[in-house]
Short mmCIF file of C-alpha atoms in Angstrom, two decimals:
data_model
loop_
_atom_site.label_atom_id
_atom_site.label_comp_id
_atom_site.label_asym_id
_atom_site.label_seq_id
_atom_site.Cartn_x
_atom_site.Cartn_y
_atom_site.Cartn_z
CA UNK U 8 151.82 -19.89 89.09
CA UNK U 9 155.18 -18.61 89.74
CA UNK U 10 156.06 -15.67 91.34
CA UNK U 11 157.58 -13.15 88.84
CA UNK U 12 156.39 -9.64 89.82
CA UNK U 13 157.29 -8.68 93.36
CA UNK U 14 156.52 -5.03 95.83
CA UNK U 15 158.57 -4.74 99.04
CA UNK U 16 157.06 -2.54 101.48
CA UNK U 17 159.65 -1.19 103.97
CA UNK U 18 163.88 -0.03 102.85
CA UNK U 19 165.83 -0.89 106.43
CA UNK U 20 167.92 -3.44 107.25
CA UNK U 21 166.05 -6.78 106.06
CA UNK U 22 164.19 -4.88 102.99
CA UNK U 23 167.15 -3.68 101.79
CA UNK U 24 169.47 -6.89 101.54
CA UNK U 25 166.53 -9.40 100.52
CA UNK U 26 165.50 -6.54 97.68
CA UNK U 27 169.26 -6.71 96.63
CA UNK U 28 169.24 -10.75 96.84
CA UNK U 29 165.79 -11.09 94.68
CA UNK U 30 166.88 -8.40 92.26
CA UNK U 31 170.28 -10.26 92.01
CA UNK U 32 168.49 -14.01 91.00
CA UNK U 33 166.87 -11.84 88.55
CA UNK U 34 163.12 -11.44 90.33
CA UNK U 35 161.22 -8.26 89.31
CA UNK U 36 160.85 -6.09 92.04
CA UNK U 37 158.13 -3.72 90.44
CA UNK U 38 158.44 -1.38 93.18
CA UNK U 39 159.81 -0.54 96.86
CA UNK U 40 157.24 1.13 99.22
CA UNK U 41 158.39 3.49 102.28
CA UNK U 42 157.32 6.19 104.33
CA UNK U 43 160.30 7.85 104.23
CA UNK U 44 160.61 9.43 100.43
CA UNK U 45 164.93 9.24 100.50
CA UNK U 46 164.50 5.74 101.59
CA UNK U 47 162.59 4.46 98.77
CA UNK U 48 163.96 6.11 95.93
CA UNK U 49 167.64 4.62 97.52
CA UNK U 50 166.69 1.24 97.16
CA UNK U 51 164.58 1.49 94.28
CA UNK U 52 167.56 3.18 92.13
CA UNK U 53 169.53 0.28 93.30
CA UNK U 54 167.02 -2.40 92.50
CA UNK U 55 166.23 -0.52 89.02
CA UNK U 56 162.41 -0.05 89.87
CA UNK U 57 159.57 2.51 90.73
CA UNK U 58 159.10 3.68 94.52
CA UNK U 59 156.00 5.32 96.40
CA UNK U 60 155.50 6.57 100.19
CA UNK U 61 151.88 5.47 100.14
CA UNK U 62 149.85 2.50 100.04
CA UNK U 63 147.42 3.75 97.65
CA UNK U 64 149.91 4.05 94.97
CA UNK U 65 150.63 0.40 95.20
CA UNK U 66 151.48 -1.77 92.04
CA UNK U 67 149.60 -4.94 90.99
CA UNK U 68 151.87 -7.70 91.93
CA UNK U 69 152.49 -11.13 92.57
CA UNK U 70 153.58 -10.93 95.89
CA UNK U 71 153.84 -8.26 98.77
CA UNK U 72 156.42 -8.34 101.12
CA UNK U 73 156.16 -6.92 104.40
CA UNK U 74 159.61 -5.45 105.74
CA UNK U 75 159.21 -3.26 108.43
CA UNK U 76 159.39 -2.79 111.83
CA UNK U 77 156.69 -5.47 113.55
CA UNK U 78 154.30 -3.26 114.77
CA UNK U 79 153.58 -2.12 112.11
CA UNK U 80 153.16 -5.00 109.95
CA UNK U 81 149.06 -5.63 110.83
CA UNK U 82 147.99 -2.00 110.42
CA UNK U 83 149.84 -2.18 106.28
CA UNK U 84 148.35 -6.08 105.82
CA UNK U 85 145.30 -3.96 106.81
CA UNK U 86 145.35 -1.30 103.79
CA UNK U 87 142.51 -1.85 101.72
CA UNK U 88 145.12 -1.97 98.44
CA UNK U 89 146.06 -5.31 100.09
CA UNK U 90 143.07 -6.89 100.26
CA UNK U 91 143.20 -10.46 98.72
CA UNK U 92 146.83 -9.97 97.84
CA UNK U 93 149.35 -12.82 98.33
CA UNK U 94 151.26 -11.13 101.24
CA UNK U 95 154.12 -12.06 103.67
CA UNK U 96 156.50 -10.28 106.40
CA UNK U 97 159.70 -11.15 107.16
CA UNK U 98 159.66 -10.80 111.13
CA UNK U 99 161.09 -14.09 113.13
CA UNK U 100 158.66 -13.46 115.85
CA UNK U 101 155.61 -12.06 114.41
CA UNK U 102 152.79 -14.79 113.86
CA UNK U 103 151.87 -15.52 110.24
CA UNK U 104 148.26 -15.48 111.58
CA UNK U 105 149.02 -11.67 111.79
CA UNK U 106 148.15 -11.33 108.01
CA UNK U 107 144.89 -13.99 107.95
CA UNK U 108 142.82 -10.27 107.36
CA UNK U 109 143.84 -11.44 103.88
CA UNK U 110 141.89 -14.41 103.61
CA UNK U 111 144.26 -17.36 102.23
CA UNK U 112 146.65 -15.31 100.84
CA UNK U 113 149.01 -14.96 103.48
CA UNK U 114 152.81 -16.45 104.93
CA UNK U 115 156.13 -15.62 105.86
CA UNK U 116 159.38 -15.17 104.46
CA UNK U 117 162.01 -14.69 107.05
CA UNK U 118 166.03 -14.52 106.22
CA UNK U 119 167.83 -15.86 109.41
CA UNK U 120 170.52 -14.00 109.66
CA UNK U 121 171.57 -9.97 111.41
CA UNK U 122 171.39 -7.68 108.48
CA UNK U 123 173.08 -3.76 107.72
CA UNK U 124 171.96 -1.73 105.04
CA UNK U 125 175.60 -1.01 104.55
CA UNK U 126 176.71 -4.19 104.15
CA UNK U 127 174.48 -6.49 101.44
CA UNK U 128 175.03 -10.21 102.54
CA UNK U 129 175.42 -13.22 99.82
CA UNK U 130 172.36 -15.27 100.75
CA UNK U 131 173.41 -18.39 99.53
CA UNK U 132 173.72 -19.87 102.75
CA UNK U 133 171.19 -17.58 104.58
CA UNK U 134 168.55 -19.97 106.18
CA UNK U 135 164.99 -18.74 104.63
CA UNK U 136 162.05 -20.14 106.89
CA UNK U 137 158.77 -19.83 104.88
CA UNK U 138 155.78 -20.82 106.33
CA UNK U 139 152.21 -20.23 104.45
CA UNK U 140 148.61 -20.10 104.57
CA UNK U 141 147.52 -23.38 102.33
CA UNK U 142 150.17 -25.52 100.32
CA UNK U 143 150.18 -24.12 96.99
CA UNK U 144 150.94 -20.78 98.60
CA UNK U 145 153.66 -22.22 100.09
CA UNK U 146 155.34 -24.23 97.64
CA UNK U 147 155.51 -20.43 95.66
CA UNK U 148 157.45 -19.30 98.27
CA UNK U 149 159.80 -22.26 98.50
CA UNK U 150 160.55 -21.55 94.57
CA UNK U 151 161.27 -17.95 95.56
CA UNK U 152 163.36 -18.82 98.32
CA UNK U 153 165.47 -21.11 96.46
CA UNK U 154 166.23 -18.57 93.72
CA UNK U 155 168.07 -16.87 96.40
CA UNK U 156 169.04 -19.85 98.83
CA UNK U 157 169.69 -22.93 99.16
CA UNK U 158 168.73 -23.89 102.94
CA UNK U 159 164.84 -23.57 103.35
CA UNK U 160 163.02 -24.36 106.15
CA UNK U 161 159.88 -24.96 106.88
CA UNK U 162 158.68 -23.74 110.14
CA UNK U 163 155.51 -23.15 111.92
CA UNK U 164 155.33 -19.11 114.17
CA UNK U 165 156.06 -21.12 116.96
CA UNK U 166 159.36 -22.50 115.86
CA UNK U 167 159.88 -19.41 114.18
CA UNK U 168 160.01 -17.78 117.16
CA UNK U 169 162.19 -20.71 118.60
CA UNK U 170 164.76 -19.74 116.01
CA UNK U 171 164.12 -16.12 116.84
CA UNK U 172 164.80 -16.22 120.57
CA UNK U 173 167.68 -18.42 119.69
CA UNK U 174 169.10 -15.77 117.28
CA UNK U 175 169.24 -13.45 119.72
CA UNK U 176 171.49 -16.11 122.02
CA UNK U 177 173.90 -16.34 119.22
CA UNK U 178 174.22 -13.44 117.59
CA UNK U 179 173.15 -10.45 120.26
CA UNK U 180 174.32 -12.03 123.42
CA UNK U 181 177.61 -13.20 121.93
CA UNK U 182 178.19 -9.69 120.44
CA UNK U 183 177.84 -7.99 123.77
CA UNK U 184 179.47 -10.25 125.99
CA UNK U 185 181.92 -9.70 123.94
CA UNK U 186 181.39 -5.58 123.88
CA UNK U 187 181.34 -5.64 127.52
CA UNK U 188 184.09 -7.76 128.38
CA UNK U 189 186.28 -5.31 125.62
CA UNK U 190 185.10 -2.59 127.89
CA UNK U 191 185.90 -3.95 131.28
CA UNK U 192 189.90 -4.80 129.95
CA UNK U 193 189.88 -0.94 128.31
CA UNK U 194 188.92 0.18 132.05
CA UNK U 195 191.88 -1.28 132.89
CA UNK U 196 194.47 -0.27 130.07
CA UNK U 197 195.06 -3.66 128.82
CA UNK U 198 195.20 -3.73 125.23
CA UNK U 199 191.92 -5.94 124.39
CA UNK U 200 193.79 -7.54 121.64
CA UNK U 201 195.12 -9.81 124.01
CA UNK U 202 191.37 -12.02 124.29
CA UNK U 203 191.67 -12.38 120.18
CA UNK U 204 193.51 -15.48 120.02
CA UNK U 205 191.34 -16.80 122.71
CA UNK U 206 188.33 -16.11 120.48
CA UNK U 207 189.81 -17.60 117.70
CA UNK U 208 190.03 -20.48 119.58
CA UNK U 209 186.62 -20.16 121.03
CA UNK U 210 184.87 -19.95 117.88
CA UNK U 211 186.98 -22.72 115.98
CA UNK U 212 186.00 -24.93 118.89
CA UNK U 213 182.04 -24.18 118.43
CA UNK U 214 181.84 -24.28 114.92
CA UNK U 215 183.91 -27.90 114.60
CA UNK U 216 183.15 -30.21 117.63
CA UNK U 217 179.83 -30.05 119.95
CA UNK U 218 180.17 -27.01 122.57
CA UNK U 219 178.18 -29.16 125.49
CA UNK U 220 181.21 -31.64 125.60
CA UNK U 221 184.39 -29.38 125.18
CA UNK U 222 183.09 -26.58 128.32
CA UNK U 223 185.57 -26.01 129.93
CA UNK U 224 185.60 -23.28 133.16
CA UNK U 225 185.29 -22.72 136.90
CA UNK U 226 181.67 -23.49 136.24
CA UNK U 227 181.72 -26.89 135.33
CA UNK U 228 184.68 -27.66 137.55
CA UNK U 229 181.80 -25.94 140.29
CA UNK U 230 185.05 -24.39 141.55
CA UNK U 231 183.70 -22.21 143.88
CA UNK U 232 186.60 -20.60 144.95
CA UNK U 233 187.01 -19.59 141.61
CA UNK U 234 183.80 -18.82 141.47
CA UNK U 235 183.58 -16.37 144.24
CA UNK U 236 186.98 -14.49 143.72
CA UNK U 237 185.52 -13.49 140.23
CA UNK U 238 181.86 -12.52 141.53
CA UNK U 239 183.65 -10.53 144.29
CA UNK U 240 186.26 -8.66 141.49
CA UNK U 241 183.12 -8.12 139.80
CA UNK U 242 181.56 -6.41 142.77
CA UNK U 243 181.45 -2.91 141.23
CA UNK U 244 180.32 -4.33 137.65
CA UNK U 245 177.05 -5.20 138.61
CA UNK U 246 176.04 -5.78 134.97
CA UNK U 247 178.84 -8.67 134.63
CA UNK U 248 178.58 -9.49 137.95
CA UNK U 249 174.52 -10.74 137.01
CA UNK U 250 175.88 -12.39 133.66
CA UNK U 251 178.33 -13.87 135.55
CA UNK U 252 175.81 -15.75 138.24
CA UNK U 253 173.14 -16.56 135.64
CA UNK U 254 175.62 -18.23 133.11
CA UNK U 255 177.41 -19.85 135.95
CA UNK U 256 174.26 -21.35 137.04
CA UNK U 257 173.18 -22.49 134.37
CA UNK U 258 176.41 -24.29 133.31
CA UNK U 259 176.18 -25.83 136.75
CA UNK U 260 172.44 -27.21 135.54
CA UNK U 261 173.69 -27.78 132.60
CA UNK U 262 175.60 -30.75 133.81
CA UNK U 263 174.65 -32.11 136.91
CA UNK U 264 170.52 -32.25 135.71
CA UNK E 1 221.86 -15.77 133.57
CA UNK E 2 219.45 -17.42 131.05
CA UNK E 3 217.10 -20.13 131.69
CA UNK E 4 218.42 -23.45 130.46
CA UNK E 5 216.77 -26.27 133.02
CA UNK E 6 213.11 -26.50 133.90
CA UNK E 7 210.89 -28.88 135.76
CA UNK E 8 207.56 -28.94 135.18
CA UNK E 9 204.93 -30.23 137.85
CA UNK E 10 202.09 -31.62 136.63
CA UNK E 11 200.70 -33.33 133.73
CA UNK E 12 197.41 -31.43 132.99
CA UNK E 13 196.30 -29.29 129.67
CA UNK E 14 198.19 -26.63 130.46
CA UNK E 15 201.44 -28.36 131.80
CA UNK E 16 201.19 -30.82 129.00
CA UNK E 17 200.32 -27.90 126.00
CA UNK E 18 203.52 -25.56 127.86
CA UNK E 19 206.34 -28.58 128.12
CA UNK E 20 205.68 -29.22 124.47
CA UNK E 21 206.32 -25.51 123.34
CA UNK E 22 209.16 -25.00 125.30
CA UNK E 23 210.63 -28.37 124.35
CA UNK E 24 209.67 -27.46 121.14
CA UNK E 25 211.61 -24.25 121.35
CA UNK E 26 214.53 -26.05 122.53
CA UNK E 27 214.57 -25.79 126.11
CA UNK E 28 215.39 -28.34 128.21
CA UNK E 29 212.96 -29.76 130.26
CA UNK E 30 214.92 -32.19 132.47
CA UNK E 31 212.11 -34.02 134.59
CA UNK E 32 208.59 -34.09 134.80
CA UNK E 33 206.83 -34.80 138.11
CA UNK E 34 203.10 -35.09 138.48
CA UNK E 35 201.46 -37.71 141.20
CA UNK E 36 200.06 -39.71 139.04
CA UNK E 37 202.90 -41.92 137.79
CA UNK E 38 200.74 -42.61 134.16
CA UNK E 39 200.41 -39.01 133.26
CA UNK E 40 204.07 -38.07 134.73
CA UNK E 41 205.70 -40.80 132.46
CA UNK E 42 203.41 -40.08 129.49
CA UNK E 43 204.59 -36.15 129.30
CA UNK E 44 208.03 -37.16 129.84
CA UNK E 45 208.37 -39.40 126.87
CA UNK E 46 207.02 -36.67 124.84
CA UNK E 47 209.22 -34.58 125.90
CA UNK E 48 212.17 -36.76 126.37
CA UNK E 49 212.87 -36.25 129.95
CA UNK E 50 212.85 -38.05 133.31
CA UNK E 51 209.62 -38.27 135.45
CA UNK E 52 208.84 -38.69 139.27
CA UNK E 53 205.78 -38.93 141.30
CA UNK E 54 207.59 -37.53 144.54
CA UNK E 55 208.69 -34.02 144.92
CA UNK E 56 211.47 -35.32 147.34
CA UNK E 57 213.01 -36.17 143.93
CA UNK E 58 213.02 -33.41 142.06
CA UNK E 59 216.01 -32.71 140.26
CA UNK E 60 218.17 -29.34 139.82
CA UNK E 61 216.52 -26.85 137.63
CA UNK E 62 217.14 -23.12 136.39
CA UNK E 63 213.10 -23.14 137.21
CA UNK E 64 210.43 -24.99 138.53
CA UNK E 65 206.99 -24.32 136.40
CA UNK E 66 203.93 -25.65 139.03
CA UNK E 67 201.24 -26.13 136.92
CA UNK E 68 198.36 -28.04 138.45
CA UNK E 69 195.65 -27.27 140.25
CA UNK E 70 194.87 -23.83 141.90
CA UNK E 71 194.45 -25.02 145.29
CA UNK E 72 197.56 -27.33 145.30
CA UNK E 73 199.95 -24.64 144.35
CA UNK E 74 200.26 -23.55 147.59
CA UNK E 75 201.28 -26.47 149.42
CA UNK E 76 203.67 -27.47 146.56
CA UNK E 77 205.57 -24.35 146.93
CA UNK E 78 206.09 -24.79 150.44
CA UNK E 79 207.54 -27.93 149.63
CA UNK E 80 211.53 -28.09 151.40
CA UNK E 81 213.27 -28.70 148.35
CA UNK E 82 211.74 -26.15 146.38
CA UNK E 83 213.52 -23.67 148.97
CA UNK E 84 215.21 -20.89 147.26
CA UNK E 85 214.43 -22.16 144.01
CA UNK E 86 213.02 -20.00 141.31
CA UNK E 87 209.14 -21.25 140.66
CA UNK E 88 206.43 -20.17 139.13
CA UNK E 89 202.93 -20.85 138.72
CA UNK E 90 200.68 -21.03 135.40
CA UNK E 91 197.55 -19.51 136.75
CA UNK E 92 195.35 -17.06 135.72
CA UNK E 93 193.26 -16.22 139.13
CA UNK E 94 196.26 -17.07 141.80
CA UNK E 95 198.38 -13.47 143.02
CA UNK E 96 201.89 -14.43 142.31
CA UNK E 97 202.10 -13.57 146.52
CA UNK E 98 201.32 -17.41 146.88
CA UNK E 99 204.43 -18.38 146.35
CA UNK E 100 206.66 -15.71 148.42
CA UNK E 101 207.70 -18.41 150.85
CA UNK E 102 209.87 -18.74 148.42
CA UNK E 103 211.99 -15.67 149.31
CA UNK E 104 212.87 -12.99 145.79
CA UNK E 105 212.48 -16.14 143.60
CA UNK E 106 208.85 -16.28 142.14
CA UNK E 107 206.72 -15.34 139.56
CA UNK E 108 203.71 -15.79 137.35
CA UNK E 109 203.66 -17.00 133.77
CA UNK E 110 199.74 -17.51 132.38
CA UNK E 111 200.06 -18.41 129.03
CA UNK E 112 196.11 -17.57 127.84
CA UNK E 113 194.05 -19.90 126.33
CA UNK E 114 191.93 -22.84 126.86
CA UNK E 115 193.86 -26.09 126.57
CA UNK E 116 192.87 -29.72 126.03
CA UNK E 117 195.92 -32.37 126.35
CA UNK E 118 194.89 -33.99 123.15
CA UNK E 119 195.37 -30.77 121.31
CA UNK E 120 198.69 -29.37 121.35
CA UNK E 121 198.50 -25.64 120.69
CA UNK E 122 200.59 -23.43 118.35
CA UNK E 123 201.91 -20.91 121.18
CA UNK E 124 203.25 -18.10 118.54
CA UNK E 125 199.97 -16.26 119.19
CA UNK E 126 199.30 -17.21 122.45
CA UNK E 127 199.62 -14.24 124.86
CA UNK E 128 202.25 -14.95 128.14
CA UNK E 129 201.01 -13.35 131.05
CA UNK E 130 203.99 -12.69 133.20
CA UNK E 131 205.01 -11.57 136.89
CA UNK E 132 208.15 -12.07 139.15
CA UNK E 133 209.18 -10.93 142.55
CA UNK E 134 211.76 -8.71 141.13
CA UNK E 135 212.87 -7.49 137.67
CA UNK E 136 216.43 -9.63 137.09
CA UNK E 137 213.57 -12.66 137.52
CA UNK E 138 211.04 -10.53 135.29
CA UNK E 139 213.49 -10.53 132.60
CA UNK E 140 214.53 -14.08 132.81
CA UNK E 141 210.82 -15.14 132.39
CA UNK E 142 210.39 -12.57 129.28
CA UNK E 143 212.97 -14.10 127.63
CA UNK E 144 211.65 -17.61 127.99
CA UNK E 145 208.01 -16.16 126.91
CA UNK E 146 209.51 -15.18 123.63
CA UNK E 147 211.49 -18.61 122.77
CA UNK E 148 207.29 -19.71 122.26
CA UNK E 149 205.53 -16.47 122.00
CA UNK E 150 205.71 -12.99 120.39
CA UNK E 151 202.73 -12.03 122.77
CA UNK E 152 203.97 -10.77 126.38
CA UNK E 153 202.38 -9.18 128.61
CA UNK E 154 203.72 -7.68 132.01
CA UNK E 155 200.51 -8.04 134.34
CA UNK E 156 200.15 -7.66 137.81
CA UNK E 157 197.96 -10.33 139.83
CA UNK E 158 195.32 -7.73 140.06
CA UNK E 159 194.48 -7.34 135.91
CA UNK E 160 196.00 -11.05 135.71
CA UNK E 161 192.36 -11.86 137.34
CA UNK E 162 190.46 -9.36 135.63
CA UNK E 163 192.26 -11.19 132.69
CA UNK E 164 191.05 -14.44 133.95
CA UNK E 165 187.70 -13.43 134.53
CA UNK E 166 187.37 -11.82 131.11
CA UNK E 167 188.71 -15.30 129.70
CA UNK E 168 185.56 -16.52 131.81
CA UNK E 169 183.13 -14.35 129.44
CA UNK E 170 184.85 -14.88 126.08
CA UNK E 171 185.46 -18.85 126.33
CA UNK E 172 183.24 -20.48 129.12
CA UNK E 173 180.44 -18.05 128.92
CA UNK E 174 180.30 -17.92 124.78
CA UNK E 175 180.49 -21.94 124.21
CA UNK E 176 177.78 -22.21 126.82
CA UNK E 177 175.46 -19.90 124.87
CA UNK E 178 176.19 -22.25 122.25
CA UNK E 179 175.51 -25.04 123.83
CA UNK E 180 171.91 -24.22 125.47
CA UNK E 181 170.79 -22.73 121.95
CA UNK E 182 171.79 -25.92 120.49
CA UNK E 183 170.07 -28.16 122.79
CA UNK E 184 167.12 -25.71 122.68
CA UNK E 185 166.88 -26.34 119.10
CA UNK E 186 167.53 -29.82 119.05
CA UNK E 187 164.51 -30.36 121.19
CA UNK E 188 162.18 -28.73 118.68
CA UNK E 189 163.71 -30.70 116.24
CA UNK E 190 165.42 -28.17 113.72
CA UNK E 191 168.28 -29.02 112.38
CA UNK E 192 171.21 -26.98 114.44
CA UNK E 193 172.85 -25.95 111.25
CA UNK E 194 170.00 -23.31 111.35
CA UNK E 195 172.34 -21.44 113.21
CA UNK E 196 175.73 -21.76 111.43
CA UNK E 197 175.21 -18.81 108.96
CA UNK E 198 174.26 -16.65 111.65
CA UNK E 199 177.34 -17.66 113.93
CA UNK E 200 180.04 -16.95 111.36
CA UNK E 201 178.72 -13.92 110.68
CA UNK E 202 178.62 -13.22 114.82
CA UNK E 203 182.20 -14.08 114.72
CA UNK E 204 183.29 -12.19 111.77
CA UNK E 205 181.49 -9.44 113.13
CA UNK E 206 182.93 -9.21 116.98
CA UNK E 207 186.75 -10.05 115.10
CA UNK E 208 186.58 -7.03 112.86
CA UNK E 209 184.48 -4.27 113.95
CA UNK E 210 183.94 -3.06 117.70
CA UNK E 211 181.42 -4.97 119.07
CA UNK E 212 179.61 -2.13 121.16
CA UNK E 213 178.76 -0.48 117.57
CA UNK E 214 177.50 -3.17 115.70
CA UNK E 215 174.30 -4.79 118.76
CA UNK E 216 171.25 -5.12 116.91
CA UNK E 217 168.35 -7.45 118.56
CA UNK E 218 165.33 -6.16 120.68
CA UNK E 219 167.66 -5.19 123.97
CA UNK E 220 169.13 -2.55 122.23
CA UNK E 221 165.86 -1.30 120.24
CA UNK E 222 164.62 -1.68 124.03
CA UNK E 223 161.44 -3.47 122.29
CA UNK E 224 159.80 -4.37 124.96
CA UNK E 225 156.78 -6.50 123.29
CA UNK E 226 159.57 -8.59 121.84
CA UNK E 227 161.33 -8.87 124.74
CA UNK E 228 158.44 -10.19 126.38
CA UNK E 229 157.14 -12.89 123.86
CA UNK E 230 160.74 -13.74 124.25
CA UNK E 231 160.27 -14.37 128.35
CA UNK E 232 157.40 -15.73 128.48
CA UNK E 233 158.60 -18.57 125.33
CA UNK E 234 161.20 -18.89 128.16
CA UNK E 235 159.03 -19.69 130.43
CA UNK E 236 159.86 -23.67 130.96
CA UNK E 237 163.61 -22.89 130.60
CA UNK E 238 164.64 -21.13 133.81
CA UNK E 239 168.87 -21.32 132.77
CA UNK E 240 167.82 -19.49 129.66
CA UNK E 241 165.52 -17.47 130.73
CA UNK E 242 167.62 -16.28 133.49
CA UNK E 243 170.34 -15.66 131.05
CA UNK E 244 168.16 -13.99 128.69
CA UNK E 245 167.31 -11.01 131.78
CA UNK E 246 170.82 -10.75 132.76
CA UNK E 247 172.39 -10.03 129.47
CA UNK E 248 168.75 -8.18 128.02
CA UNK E 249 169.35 -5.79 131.15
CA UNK E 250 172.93 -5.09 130.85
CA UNK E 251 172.49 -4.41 126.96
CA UNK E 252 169.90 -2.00 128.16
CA UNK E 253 172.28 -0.33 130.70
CA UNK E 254 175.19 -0.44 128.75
CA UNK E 255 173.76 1.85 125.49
CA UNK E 256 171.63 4.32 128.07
CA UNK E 257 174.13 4.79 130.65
#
């Protein structure tokens, strides 16, 4: 049985771009479920389908997905209009076991990447990590996935979570050591386009060799002198000044472990 | 009076990356000394010019460029035959001061960006750092800046090492994210190209919008239950999970403060 009929419960960040992706490979999404009434009728003029604010109005489908915030993703697998549905969320760090209320009718469908409502990604590339309650369940999400994608993984909620925490080292850290370090060169009336061809650099050297052999740094030279002339400029930053020890350590570890 | 002559001392990334653009750009580097006679003859042939291991032969320049090690600038400068010469130093975290033995004749010129020998860098981009004792030096160093570079900037030492330190967060601190998330996901055996998708869009993100409006991730949602599955996960990796308070913290402070 394929999956041709599909509800998405939720219209934020993740709803919104996977509703656009699905509708896109040509996947009926029957309707779009929110709490807030502007938010559903958005996205459901853009995917071309009916909208509701309430569970009981739901629409007989093939598959439910759950797109919301994660706490609230047990209390709507919970709604009696679910019960025995095939339903997944889309939350890296939310056990699938979450949803097992519904019998065997249960996984996950989770888009690895940082989504905007305001800007709808090509998915392409987009890992999708599935995960499901028995195989057959599972292979229906892989065909779904794969309308959309073409890198599927299959990964338990603990490596789910894995990837999750590991998401948030790539893309959040990065972004605000970046944001911070803007900041700190603003303070002093530098203009901050001066770090942009060293972050061209930067990322051209992650993406093409392997960033454990090309650090380079007062870190792994353990130049302490280095070392402590920037912890004591960073004296009055005590934000940077933490960032600054705990990354230094660790790059330290890193290498002499 | 232009700069026509320079010796460079030392053979490292930077002194090997800066004689090639300025011997690129046509000016003449007339010796190369460095103490290890391999490296010091190596440069030179690159750059077509003589080479010494001894600063008791070092030849007569317009400028002397020391660019070696922080901690051996010092003693180089003091050197007798540099008297009264016009030298300056290539470093980032050094005050320019270092070198006043040296009478009115010294300055500063940081050209920023990580550098590996094997990879000669395009310096067009490149942003020159630069500082002299007085401003007929000043302008003799801008104008050899801009024979590689349309980037100068007139820093003193102070923002030179807030410059430096910054460099810290945006290169060192940014590949070593990279490299503990990798390694974290290599031991759980997922496939590290997980994470490519997510990275380009991280780095098309921080180059084209400003970073401090664009954090997602639980720091900023200050979700604390994700936070905390996120710690505890952590548990067995004290580098990361060390990194993960320090940078969860500042996000914290940065968007309440």
């Amino acid at each position: 049985m394929e999956i041709k009929k599909v509800v998405i419960i939720g219209s934020g960040n993740v709803a919104t771009n996977l509703a656009e992706a699905l509708f896109n490979a040509k996947i009926k999404i029957i309707q779009i479920i929110s709490r807030t009434l502007e938010n559903a009728k958005q996205l459901a003029n853009i995917v071309n389908c009916e909208y509701a604010t309430d569970l009981g109005a739901i629409k007989k489908a093939d598959l439910y997905i759950i797109s919301t915030s994660d706490d609230s993703i047990k209390s709507i697998a919970n709604h009696v209009e679910l019960k025995n549905k095939f339903v997944v969320h889309t939350a890296g760090s939310v056990p699938v076991d979450i949803l097992s209320v519904n019998s065997d009718n249960f996984g996950v469908f989770y888009p690895l990447q940082t989504f905007k409502k305001k800007t709808i990604e090509n998915f392409k590339e987009i890992p999708i990590c599935i995960e499901a309650s028995n195989n057959k369940r599972l292979s229906q999400l892989e065909k779904l996935a794969l309308t959309i994608s073409k890198n599927i993984y299959f990964l338990n909620s603990k490596q789910r979570l894995k990837i999750h925490v590991s998401a948030v080292f790539v893309n959040n850290f990065i972004n605000h050591l970046m944001a911070i370090t803007n900041d700190y060169i603003n303070n002093e009336n530098i203009n901050k386009d001066i770090l942009k061809p060293l972050l061209n650099k930067t990322f051209k050297n992650i993406s093409n060799k392997n960033p454990a052999e090309i650090q380079t740094g007062p870190a792994i030279r353990n130049d302490q002198l280095t070392i402590q002339k920037h912890l004591d400029l960073l004296e009055d930053n005590t934000n940077m000044q933490k960032i600054y020890k705990a990354l230094t350590d660790s790059i330290i570890n890193f290498y002499t472990e």
